[in-house]
CSV table of C-alpha atoms in Angstrom, one decimal:
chain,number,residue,atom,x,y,z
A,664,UNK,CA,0.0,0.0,0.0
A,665,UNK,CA,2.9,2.3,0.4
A,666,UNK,CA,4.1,2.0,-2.6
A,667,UNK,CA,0.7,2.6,-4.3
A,668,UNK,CA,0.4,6.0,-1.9
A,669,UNK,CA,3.9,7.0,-2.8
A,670,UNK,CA,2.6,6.7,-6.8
A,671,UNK,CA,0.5,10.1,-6.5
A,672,UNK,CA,3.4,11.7,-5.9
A,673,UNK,CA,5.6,12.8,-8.7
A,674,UNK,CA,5.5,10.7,-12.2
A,675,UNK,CA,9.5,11.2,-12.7
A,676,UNK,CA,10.4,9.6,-9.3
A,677,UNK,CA,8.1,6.3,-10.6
A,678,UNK,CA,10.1,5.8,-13.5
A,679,UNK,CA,13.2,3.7,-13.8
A,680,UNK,CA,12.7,-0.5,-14.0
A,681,UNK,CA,12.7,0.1,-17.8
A,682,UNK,CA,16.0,1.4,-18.0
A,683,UNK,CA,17.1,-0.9,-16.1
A,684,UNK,CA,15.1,-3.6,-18.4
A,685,UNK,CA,16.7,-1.3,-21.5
A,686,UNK,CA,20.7,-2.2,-20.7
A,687,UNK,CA,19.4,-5.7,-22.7
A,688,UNK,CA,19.2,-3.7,-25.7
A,689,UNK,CA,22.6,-2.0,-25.7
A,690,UNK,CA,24.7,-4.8,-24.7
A,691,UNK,CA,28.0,-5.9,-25.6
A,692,UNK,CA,25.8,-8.2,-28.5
A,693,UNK,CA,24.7,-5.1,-29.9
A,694,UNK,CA,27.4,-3.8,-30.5
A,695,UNK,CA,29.2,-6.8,-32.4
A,696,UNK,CA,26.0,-7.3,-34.4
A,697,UNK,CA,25.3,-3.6,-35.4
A,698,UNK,CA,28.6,-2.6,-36.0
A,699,UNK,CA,29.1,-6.2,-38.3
A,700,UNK,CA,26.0,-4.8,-40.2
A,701,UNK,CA,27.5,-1.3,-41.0
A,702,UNK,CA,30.9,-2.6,-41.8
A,703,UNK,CA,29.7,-5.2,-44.4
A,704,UNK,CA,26.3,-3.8,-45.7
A,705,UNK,CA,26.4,0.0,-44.9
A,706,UNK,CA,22.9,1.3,-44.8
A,707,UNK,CA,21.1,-1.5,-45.7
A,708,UNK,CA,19.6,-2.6,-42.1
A,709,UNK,CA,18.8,0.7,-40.5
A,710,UNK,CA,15.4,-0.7,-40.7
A,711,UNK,CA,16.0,-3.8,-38.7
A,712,UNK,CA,17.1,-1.3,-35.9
A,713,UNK,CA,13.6,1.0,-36.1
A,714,UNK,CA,11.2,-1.7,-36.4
A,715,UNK,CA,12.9,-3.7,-33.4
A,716,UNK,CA,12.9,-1.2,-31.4
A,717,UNK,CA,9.1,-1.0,-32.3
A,718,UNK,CA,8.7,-4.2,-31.0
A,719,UNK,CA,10.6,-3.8,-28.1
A,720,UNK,CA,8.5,-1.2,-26.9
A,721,UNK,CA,5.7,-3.3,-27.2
A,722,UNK,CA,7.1,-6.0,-25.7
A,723,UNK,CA,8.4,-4.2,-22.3
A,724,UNK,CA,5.3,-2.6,-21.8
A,725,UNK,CA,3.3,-6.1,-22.3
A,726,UNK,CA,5.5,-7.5,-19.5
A,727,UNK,CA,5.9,-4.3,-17.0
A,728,UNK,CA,1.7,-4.6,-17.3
A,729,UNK,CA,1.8,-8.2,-16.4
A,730,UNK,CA,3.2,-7.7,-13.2
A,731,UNK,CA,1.8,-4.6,-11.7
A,732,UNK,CA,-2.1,-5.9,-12.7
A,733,UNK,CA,-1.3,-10.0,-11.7
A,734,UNK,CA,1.6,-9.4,-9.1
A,735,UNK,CA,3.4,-12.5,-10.7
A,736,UNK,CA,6.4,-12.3,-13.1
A,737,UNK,CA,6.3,-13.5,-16.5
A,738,UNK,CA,8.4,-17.0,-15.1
A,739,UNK,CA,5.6,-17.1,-12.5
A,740,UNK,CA,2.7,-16.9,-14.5
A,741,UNK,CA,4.3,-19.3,-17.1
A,742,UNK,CA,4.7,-21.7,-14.1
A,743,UNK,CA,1.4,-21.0,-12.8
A,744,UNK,CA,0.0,-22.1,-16.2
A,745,UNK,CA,2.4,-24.9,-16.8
A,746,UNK,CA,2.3,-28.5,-16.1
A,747,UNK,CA,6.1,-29.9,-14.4
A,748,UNK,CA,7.2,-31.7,-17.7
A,749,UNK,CA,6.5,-29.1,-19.8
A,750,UNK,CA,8.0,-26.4,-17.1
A,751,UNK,CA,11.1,-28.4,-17.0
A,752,UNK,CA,11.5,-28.4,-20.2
A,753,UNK,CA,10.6,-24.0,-21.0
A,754,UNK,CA,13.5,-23.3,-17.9
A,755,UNK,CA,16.2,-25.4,-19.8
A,756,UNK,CA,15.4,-23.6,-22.7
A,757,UNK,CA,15.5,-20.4,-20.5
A,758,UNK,CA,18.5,-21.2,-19.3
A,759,UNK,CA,20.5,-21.9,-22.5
A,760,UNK,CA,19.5,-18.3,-23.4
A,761,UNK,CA,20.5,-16.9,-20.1
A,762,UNK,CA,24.1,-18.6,-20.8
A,763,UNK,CA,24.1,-17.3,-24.7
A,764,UNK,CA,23.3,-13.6,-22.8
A,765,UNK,CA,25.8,-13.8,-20.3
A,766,UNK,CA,28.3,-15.1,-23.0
A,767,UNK,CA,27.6,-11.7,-25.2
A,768,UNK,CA,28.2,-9.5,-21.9
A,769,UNK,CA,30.8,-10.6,-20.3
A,770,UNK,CA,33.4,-11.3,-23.5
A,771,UNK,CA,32.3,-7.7,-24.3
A,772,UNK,CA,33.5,-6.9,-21.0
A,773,UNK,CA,36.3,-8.5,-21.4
A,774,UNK,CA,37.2,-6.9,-25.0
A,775,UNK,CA,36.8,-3.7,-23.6
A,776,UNK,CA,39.2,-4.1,-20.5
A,777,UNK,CA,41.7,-5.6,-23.7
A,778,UNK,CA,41.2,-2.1,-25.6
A,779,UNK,CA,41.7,-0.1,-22.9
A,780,UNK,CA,43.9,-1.7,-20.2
A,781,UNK,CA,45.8,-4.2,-22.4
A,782,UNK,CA,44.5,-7.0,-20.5
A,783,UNK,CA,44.4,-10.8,-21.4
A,784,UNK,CA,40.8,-11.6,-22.7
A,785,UNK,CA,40.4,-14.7,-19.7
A,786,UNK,CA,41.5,-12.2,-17.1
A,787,UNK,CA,38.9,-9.4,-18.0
A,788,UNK,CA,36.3,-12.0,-18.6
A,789,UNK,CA,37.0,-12.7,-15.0
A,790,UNK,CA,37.2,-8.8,-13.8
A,791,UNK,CA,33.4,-8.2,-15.8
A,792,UNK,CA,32.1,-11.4,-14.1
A,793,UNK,CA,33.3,-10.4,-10.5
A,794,UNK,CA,32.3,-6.4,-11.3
A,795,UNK,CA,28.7,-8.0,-11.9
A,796,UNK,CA,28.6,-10.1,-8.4
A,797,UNK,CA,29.6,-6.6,-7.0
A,798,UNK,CA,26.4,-4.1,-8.8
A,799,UNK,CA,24.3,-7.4,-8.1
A,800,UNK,CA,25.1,-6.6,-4.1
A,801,UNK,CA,24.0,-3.0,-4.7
A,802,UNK,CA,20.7,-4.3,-5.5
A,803,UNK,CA,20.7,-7.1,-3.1
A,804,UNK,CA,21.6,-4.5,0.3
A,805,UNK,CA,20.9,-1.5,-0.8
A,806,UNK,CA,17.6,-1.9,-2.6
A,807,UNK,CA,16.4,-2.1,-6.7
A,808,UNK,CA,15.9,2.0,-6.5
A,809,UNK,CA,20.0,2.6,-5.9
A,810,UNK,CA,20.5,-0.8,-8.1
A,811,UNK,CA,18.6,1.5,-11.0
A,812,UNK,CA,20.2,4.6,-10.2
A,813,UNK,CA,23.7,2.5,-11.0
A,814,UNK,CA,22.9,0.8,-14.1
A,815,UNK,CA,21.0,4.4,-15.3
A,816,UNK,CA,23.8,6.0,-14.9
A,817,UNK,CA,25.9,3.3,-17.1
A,818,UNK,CA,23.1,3.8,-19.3
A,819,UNK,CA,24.2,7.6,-19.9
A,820,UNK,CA,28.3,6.6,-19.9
A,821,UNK,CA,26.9,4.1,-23.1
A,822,UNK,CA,24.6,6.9,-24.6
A,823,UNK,CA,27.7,9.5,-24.8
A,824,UNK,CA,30.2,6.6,-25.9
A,825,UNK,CA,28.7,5.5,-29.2
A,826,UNK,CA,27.0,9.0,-29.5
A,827,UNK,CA,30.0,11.2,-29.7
A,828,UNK,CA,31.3,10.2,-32.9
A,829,UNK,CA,28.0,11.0,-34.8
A,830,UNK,CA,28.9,14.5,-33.8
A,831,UNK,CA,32.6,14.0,-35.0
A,832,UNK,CA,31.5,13.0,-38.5
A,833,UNK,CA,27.7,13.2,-39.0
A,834,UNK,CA,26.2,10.3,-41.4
A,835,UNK,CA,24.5,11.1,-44.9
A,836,UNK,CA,20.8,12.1,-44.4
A,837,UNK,CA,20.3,10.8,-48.0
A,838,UNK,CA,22.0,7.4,-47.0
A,839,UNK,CA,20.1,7.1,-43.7
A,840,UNK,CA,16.6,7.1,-44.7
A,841,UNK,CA,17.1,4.8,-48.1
A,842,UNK,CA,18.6,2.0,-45.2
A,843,UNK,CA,14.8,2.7,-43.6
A,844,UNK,CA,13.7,0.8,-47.0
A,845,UNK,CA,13.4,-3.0,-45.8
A,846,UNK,CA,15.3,-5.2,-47.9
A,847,UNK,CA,18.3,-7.9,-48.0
A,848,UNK,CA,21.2,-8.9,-49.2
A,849,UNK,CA,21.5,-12.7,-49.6
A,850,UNK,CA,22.0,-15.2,-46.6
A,851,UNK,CA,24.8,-12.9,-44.5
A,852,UNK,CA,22.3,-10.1,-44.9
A,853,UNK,CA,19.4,-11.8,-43.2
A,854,UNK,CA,22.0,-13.7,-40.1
A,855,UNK,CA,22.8,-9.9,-38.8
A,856,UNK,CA,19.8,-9.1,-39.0
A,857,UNK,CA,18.2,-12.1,-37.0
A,858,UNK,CA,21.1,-11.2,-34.6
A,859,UNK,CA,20.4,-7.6,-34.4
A,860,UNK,CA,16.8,-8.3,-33.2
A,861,UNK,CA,18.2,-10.9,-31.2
A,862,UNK,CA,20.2,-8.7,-29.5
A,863,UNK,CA,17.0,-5.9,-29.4
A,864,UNK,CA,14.1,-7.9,-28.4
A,865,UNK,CA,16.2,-10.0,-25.2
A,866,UNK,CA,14.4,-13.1,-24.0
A,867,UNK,CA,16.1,-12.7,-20.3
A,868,UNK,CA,15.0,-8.6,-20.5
A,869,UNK,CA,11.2,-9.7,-21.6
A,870,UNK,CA,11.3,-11.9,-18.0
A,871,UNK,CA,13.1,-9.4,-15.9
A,872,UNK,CA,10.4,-6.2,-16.6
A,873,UNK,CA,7.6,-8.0,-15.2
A,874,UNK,CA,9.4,-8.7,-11.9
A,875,UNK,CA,11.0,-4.9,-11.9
A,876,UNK,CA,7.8,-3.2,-12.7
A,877,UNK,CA,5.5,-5.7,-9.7
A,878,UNK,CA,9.2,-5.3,-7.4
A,879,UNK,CA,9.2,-1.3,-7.4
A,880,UNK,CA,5.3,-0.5,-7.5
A,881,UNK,CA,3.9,-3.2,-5.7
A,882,UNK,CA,0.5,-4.6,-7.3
A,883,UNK,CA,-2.2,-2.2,-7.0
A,884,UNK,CA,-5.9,-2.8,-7.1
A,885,UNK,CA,-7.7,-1.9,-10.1
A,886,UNK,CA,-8.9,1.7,-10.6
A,887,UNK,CA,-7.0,5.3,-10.8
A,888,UNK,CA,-3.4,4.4,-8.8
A,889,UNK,CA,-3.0,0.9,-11.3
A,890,UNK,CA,-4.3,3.3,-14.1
A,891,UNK,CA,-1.7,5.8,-13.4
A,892,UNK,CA,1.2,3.8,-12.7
A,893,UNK,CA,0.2,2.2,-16.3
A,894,UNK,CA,0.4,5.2,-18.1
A,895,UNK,CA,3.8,6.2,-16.5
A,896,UNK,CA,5.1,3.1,-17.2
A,897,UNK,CA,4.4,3.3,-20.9
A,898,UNK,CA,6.5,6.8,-20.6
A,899,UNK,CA,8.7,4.6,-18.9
A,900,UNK,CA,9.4,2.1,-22.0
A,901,UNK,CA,9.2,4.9,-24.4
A,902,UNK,CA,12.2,7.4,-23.2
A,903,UNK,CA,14.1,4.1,-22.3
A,904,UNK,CA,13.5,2.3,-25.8
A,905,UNK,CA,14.3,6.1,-27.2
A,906,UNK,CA,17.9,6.1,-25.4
A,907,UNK,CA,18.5,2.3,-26.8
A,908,UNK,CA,17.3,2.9,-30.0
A,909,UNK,CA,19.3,6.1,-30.4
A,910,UNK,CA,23.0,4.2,-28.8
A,911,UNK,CA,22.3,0.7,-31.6
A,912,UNK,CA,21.5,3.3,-34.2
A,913,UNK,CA,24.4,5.0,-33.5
A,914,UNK,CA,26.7,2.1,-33.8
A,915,UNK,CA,25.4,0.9,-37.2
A,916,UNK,CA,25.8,4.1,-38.2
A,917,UNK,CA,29.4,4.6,-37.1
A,918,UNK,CA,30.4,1.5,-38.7
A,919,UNK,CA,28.3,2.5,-42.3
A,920,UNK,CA,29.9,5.8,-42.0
A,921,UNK,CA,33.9,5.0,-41.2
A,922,UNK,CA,34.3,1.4,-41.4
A,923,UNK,CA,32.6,-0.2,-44.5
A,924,UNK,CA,35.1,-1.2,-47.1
A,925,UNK,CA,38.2,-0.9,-45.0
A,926,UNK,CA,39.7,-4.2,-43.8
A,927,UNK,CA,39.8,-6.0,-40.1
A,928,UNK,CA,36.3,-4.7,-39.4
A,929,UNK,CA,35.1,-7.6,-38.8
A,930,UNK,CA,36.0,-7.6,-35.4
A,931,UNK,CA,35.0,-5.4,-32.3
A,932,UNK,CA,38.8,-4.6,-31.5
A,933,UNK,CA,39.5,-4.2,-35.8
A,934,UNK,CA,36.3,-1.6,-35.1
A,935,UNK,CA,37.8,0.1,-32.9
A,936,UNK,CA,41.0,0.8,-34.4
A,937,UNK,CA,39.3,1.6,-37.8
A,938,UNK,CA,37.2,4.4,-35.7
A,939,UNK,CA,40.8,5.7,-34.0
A,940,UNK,CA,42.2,5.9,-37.5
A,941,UNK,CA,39.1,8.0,-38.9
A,942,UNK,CA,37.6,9.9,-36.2
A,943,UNK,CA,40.9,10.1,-33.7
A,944,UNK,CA,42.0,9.1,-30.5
A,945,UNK,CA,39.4,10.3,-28.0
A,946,UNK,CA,36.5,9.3,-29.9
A,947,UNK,CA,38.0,5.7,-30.1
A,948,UNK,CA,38.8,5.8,-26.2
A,949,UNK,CA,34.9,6.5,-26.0
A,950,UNK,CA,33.7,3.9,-27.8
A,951,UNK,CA,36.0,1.6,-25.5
A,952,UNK,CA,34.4,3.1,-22.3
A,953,UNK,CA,30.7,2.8,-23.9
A,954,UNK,CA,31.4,-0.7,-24.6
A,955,UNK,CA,33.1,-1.6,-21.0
A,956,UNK,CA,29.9,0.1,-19.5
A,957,UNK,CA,27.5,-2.1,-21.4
A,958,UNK,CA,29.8,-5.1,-20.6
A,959,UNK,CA,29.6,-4.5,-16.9
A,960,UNK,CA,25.7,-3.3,-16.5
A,961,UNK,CA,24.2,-5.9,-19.2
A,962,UNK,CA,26.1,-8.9,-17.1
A,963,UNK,CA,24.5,-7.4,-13.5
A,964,UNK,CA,21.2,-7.0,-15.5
A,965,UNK,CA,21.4,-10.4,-17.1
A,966,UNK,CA,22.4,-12.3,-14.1
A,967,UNK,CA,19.7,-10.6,-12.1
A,968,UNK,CA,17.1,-11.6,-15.2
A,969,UNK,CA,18.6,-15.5,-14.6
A,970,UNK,CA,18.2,-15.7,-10.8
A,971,UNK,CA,14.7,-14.1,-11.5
A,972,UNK,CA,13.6,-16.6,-14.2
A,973,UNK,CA,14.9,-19.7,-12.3
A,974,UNK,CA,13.2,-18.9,-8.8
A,975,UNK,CA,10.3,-18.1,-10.7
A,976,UNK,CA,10.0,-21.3,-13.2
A,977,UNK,CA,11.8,-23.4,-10.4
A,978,UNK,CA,10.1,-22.1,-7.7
A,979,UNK,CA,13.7,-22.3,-5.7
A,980,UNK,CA,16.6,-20.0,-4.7
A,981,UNK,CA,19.7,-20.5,-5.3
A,982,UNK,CA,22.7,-19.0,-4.0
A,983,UNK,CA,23.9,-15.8,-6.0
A,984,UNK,CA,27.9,-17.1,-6.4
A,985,UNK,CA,26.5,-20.6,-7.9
A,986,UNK,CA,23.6,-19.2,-10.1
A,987,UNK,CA,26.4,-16.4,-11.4
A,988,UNK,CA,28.8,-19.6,-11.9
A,989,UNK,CA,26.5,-21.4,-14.1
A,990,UNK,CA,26.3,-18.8,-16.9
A,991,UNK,CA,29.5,-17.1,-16.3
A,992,UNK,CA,31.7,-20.6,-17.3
A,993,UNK,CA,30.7,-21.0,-20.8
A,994,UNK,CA,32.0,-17.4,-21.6
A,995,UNK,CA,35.4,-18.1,-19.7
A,996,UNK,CA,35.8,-21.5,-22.1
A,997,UNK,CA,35.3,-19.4,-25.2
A,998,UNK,CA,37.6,-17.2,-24.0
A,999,UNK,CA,40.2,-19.5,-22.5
A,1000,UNK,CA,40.0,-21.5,-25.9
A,1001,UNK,CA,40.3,-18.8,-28.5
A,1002,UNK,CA,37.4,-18.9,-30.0
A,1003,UNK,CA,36.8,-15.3,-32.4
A,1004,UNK,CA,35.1,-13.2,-29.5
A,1005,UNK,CA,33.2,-11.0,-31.7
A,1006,UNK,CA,32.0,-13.8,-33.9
A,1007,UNK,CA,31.2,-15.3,-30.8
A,1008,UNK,CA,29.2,-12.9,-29.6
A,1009,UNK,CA,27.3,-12.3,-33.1
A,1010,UNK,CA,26.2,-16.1,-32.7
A,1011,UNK,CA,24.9,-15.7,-29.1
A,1012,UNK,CA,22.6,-12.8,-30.1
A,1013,UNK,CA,21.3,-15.5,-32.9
A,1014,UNK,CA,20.6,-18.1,-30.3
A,1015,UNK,CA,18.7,-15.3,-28.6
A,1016,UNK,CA,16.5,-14.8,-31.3
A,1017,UNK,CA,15.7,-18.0,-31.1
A,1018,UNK,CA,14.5,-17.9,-28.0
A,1019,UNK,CA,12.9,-15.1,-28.2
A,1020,UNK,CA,8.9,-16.6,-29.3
A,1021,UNK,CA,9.5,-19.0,-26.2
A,1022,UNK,CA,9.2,-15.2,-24.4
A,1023,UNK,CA,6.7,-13.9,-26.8
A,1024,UNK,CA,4.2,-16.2,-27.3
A,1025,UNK,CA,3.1,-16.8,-22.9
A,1026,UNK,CA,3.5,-12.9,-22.7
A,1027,UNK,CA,0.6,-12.1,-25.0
A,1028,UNK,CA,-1.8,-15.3,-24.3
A,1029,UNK,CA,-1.4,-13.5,-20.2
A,1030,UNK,CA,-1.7,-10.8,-21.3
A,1031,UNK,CA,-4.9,-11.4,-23.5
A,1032,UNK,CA,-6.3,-13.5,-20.7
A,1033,UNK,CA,-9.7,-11.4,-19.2
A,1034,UNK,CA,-9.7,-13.7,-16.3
A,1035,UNK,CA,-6.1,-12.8,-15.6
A,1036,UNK,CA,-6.4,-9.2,-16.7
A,1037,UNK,CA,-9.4,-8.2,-15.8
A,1038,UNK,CA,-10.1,-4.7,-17.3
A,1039,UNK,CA,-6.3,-4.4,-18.1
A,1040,UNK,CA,-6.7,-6.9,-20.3
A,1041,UNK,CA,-4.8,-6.2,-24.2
A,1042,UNK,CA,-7.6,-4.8,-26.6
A,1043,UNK,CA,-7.4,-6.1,-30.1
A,1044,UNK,CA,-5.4,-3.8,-31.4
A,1045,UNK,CA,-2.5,-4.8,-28.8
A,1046,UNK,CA,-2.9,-8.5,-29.5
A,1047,UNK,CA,-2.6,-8.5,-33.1
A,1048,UNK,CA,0.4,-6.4,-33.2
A,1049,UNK,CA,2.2,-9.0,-30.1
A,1050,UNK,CA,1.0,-12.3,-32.1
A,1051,UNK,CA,2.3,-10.3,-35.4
A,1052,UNK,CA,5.8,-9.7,-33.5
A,1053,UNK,CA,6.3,-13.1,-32.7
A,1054,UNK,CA,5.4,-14.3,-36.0
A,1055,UNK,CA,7.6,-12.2,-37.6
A,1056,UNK,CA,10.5,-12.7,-35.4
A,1057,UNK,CA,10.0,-16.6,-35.7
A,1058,UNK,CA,9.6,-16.1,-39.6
A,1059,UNK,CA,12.8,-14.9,-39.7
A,1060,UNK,CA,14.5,-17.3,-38.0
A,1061,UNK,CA,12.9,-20.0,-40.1
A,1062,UNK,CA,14.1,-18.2,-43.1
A,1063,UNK,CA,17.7,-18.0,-41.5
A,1064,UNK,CA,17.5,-21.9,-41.3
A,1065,UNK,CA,16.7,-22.4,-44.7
A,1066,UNK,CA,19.5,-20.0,-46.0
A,1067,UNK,CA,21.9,-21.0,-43.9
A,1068,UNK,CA,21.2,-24.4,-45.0
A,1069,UNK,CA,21.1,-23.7,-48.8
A,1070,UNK,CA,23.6,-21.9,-48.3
């Protein structure tokens, strides 16, 4: 109830969980994928960027609604409505996403801390993995609103990293609005692409709003407080989903601008010295502090999503150091081993996409349900555009089989 009282207040105090939910969409993925996109195909997919940050908006605000009008998280309500095999089966699925999440994050991390410190990849893999336990603490003793403060203000330090060099050297306008133009360019073409919505619409990010939104405004009864907190949360989603879709659209656009054509961009460390030899020094040390920011807060974020999303499925607690071990080992292997990092993390945001529908699809049939929803229930409108996003997305990654395949 104090929480619902403290709602009349000011609407700018009330907002925050989807910032928090928005670090998902400028992760350490994001960057390998949009930047790979610019360097090899220029223009072509600044539409992927717009219309998946469409969806996303859609999709946060479908999940932030779930939990402030049910007071369950979307792993709840899925377990709620789940039998055990079938349960067992949707976490395992869950959790092979949470490990190709935390794979992006922390070997973005770790990149980073290579660019800027000269460290071995293993060792800053390490560093980003324990930084993470560390902001996870924050939220733990301190509570989610300082926890949300933290990763906002990484937010920002990402927002000026990949901004600054669209003032440097400012992209054709001309250029900019033929890549709106949706189209591809053979099998390559449509892989980014499925891994730049991968890397946009996040599977772990779709779980972790419902339990952000219900965590910091409680579940209030139906009528003018829920009402209100509604409509500030869809501010919420809209100014966050602005701020991400501004940072990925700035790193396609950096790479279509400086890096297409020139050689060793296919790499987040050949990136970044393309962008040192064309827009200088300072910009480049930007870009590497914009990148270590989203390493560190997207790890935090994701391994608070995973915790979240077994307790909920699981219905059990585990401790923080063993939940963060289980994600964190596969990313220390592929770096320990050698594997291309930045291919590596192009992959993961593909395996995302894949589980993506496994997000989608429970989100809007809860969402849809009158019996759950009540009056909050989606209109018609709502759930034709949330069955048309996860048709689309899964579409896609049909199509990515079969070219792959062909291929």
């Amino acid at each position: 109830m104090a929480q619902v009282t403290r709602a009349r207040g000011g609407g700018w105090y009330l907002l925050g969980p989807a910032f928090v939910a928005a670090i998902a969409y400028v992760d350490p993925g994001n960057v390998a994928a949009n930047i790979s996109a610019g360097a090899q195909f220029g223009f072509l997919l600044v539409w992927v960027i717009v219309i998946a940050n469409v969806m996303a908006g859609l999709v946060q605000y479908l999940s932030a609604k779930l939990g402030l009008v049910t007071g369950r998280t979307l792993p709840e309500a899925v377990r709620d409505h789940t039998r055990t095999p079938s349960r067992i089966g949707y976490w395992i699925q869950a959790e092979l996403v949470a490990i190709a999440t935390d794979l992006a994050e922390v070997v973005g991390g770790a990149i980073a801390l290579c660019l800027l410190f000269g460290l071995p990849l293993l060792l800053g893999g390490v560093i980003t993995g324990a930084v993470s336990l560390v902001l996870l603490a924050v939220q733990d003793r301190r509570g989610q609103q300082m926890f949300e403060r933290v990763i906002t203000g990484l937010l920002l330090v990402i927002a000026v990293g990949f901004l600054a060099s669209l003032f440097v050297k400012p992209p054709p306008a001309a250029d900019v609005l033929a890549g709106l133009v949706p189209r591809f360019d053979g099998p390559e073409s449509v892989l980014l692409a499925t891994a730049m919505l991968g890397a946009t619409v996040m599977p772990h990010a779709v779980y972790l709003h419902s339990g952000l939104a219900r965590d910091r405004h409680g579940h209030p009864e139906a009528g003018a407080a829920r009402a209100r907190l509604l409509r500030i949360t869809r501010w919420d989603v809209a100014i966050a989903m602005l701020v991400a879709g501004a940072v990925n659209m700035a790193m396609l656009l950096i790479a279509a601008t400086n890096l297409q054509g020139r050689n060793d961009t296919d790499s987040i460390q050949g990136a970044h010295a393309a962008v040192r030899d064309a827009l200088g020094p300072t910009v480049a040390l930007l870009f590497a502090i914009g990148l270590l920011a989203s390493g560190l807060a997207s790890t935090s974020v994701g391994a608070y999503a995973g915790a979240m999303i077994m307790q909920g499925l699981l219905h059990k607690t585990f401790p923080l150091l063993l939940r963060r071990l289980v994600t964190l080992i596969p990313a220390l292997v592929v770096l320990a081993v050698g594997l291309d990092p930045s291919r590596a993390l192009v992959i993961s945001q593909v395996v995302l996409s894949f589980g993506i529908p496994f997000a989608l699809v429970p989100l809007v049939r809860l969402t849809s349900n009158p019996a759950l929803m009540g009056a909050d229930t989606n209109n018609r409108l709502t759930t034709l555009l949330g069955w048309t996003v996860a048709a689309v997305i899964t579409l896609l990654n049909v199509a990515l089989i079969y070219l792959t395949v062909a291929g």
